[in-house]
PDB file of C-alpha atoms in Angstrom:
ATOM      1  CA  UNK A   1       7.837  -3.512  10.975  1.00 37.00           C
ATOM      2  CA  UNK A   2       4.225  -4.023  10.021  1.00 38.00           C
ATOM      3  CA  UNK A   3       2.327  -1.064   8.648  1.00 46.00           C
ATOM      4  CA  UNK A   4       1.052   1.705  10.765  1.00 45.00           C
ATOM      5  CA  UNK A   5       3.385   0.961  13.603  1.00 46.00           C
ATOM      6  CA  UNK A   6       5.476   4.073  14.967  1.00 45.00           C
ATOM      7  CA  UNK A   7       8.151   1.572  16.533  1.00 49.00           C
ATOM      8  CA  UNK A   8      11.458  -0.265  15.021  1.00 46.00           C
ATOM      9  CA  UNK A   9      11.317  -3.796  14.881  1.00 50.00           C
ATOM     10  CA  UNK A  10      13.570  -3.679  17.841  1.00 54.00           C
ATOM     11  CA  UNK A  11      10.648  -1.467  19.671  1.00 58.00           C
ATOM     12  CA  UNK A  12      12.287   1.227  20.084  1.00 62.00           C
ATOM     13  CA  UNK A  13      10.583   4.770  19.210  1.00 61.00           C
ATOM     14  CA  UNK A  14      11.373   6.032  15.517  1.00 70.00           C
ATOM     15  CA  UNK A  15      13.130  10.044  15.341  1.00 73.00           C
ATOM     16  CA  UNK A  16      11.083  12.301  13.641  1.00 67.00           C
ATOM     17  CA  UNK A  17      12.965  11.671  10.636  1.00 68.00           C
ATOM     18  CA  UNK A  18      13.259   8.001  10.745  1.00 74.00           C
ATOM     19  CA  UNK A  19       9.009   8.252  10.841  1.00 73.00           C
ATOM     20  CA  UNK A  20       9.217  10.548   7.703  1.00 68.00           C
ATOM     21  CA  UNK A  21      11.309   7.858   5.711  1.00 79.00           C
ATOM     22  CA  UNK A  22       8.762   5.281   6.884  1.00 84.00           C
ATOM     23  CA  UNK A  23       6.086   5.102   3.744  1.00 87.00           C
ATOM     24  CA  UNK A  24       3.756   3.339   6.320  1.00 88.00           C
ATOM     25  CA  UNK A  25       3.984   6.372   8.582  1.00 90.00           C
ATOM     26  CA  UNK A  26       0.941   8.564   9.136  1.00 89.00           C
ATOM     27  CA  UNK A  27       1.939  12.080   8.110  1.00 88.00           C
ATOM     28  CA  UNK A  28      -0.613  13.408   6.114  1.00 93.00           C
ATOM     29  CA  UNK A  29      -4.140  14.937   7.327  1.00 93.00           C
ATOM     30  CA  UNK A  30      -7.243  14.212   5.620  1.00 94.00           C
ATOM     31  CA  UNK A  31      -7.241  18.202   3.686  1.00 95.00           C
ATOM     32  CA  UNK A  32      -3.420  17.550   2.730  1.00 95.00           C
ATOM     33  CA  UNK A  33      -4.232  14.202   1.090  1.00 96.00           C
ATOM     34  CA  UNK A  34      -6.612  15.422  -0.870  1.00 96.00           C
ATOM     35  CA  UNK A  35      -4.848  18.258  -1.757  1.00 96.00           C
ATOM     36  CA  UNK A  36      -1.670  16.507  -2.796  1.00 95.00           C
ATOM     37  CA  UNK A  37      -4.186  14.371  -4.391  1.00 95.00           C
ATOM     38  CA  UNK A  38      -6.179  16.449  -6.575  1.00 95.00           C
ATOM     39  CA  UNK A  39      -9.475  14.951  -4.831  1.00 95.00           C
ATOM     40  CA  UNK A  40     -12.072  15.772  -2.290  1.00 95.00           C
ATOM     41  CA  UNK A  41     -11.877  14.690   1.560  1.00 95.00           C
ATOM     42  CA  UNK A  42     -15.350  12.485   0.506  1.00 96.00           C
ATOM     43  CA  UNK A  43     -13.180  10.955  -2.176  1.00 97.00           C
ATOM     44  CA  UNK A  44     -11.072   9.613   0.668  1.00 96.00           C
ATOM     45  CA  UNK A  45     -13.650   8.898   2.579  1.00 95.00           C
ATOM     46  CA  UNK A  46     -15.299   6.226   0.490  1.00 96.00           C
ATOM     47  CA  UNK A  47     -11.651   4.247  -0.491  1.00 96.00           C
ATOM     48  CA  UNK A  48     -11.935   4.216   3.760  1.00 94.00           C
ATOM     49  CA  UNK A  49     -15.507   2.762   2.912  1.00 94.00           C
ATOM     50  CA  UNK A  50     -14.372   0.560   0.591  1.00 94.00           C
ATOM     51  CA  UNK A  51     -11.533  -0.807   2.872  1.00 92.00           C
ATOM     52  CA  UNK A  52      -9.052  -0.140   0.501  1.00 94.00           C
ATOM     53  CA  UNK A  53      -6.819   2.105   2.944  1.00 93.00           C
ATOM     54  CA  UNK A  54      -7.563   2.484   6.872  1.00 93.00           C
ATOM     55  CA  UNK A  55      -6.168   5.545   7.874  1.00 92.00           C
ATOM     56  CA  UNK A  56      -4.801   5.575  11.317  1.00 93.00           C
ATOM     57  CA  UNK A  57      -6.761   8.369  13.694  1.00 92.00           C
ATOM     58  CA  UNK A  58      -5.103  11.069  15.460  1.00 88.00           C
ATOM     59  CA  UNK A  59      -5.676  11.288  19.220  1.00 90.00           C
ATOM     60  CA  UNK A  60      -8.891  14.149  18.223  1.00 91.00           C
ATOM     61  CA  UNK A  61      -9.661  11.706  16.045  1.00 90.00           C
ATOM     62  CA  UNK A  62      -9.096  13.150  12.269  1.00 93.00           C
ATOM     63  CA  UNK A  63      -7.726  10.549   9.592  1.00 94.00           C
ATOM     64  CA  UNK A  64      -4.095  10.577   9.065  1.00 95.00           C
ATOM     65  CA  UNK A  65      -2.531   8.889   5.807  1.00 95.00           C
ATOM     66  CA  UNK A  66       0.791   7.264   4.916  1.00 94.00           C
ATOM     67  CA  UNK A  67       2.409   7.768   1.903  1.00 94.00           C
ATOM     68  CA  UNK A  68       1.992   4.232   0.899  1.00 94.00           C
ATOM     69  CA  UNK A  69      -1.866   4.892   1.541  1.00 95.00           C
ATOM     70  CA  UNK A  70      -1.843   8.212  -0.579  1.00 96.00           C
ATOM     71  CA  UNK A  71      -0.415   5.816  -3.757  1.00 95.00           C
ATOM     72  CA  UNK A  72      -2.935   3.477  -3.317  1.00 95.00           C
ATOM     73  CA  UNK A  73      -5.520   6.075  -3.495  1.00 97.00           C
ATOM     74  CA  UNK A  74      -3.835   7.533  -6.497  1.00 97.00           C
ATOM     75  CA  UNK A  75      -3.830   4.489  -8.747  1.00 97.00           C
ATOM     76  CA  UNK A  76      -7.562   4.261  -7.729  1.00 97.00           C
ATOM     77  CA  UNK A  77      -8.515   7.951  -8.634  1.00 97.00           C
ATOM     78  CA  UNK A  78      -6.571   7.001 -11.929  1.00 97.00           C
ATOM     79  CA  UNK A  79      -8.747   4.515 -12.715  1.00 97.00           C
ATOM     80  CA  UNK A  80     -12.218   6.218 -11.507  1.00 97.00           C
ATOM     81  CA  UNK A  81     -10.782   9.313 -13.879  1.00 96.00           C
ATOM     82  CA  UNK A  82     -10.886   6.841 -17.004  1.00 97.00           C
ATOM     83  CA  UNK A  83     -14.444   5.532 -15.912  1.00 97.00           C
ATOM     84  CA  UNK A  84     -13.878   2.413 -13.690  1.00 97.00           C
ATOM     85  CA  UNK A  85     -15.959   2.292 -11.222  1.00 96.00           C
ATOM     86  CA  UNK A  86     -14.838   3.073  -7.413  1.00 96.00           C
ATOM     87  CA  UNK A  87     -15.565  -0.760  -6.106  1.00 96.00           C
ATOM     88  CA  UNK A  88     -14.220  -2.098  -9.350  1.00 97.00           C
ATOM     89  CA  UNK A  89     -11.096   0.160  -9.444  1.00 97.00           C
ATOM     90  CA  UNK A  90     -10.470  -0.844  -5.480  1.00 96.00           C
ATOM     91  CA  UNK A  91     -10.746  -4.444  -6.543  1.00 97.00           C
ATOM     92  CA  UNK A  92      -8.188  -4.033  -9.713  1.00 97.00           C
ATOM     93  CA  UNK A  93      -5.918  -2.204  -7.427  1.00 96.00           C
ATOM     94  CA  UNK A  94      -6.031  -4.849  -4.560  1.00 95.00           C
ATOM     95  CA  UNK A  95      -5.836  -7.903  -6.933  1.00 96.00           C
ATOM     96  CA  UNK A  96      -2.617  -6.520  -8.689  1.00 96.00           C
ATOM     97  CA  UNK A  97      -1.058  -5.703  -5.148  1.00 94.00           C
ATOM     98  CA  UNK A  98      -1.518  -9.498  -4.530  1.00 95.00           C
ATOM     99  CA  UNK A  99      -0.635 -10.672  -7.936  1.00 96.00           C
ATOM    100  CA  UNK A 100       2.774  -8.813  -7.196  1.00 95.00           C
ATOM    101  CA  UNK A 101       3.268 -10.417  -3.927  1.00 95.00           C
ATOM    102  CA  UNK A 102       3.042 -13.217  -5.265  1.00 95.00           C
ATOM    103  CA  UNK A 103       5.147 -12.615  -8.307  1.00 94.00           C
ATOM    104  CA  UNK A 104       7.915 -11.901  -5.775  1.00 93.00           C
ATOM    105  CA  UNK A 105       7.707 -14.375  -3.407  1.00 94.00           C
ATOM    106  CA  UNK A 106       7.494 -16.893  -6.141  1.00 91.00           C
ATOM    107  CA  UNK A 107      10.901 -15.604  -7.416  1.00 89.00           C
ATOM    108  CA  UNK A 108      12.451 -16.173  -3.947  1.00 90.00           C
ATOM    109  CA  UNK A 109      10.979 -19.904  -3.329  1.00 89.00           C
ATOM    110  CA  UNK A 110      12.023 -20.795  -7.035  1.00 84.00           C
ATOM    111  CA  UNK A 111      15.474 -22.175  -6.983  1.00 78.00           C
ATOM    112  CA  UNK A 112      17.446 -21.652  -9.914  1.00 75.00           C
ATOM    113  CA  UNK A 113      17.561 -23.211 -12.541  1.00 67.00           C
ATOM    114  CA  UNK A 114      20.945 -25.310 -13.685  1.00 65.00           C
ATOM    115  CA  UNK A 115      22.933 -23.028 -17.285  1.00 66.00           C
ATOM    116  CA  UNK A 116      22.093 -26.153 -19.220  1.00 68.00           C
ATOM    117  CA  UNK A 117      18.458 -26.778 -18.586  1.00 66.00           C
ATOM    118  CA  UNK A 118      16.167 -23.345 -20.030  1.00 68.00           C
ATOM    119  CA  UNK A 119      13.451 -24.196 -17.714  1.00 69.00           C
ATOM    120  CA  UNK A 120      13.062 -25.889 -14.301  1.00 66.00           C
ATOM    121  CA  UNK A 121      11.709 -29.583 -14.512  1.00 66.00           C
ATOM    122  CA  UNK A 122       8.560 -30.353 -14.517  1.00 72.00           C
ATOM    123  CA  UNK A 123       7.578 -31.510 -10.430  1.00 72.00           C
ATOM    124  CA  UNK A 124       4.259 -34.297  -9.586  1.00 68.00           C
ATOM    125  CA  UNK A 125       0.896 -32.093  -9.419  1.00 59.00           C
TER     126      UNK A 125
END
């Protein structure tokens, strides 16, 4: 399922509490996301500036936030608290997301290696 979507991969509608398990689900308002985040609404605002999260609208239009969103915006307010700058601290947090990806999909391509040999040989570059 890709992020923001309120179906199963199979398309069919989520329950109410199979949309609450989803992290990608939007369930929090703008004044509860700040709230559970210790921030302002304009804090939010800018990381939507930034285009570090999107938040999905509501049919009236008000920003609603996932869960997975709300983490992303704390590691950033982590980082602004210590002094980084917003754009920097959205960068950081965007460039370790990626480095992680990686990481993992890097474990799952490498085969393994054989008991006898401590590191996989050395292929043409």
């Amino acid at each position: 399922m890709t992020p923001g979507t309120n179906e199963s991969a199979n398309n069919e509608p989520q329950t109410t509490a199979e949309k609450f398990d989803d992290e990608h689900y939007p369930a929090y308002s703008m004044g509860r996301a700040a709230e559970l985040l210790g921030t302002s609404a304009n804090f939010l605002r800018s990381l939507d500036e930034a285009k570090l999260i999107e938040p999905q609208r509501s049919a009236g239009g008000h920003r609603r936030y996932s869960r997975y969103q709300l983490r992303l915006a704390a590691r950033v307010r982590a980082m602004v608290d210590q002094g980084t700058g917003l754009d920097a601290a959205c960068r950081i947090v965007t460039l370790e997301d990626q480095l992680q990806e990686a990481q993992a999909l890097n474990v799952k391509l490498t085969p393994p290696s054989k008991p006898d040999e401590p590191y996989p040989p050395l292929q043409s570059v």
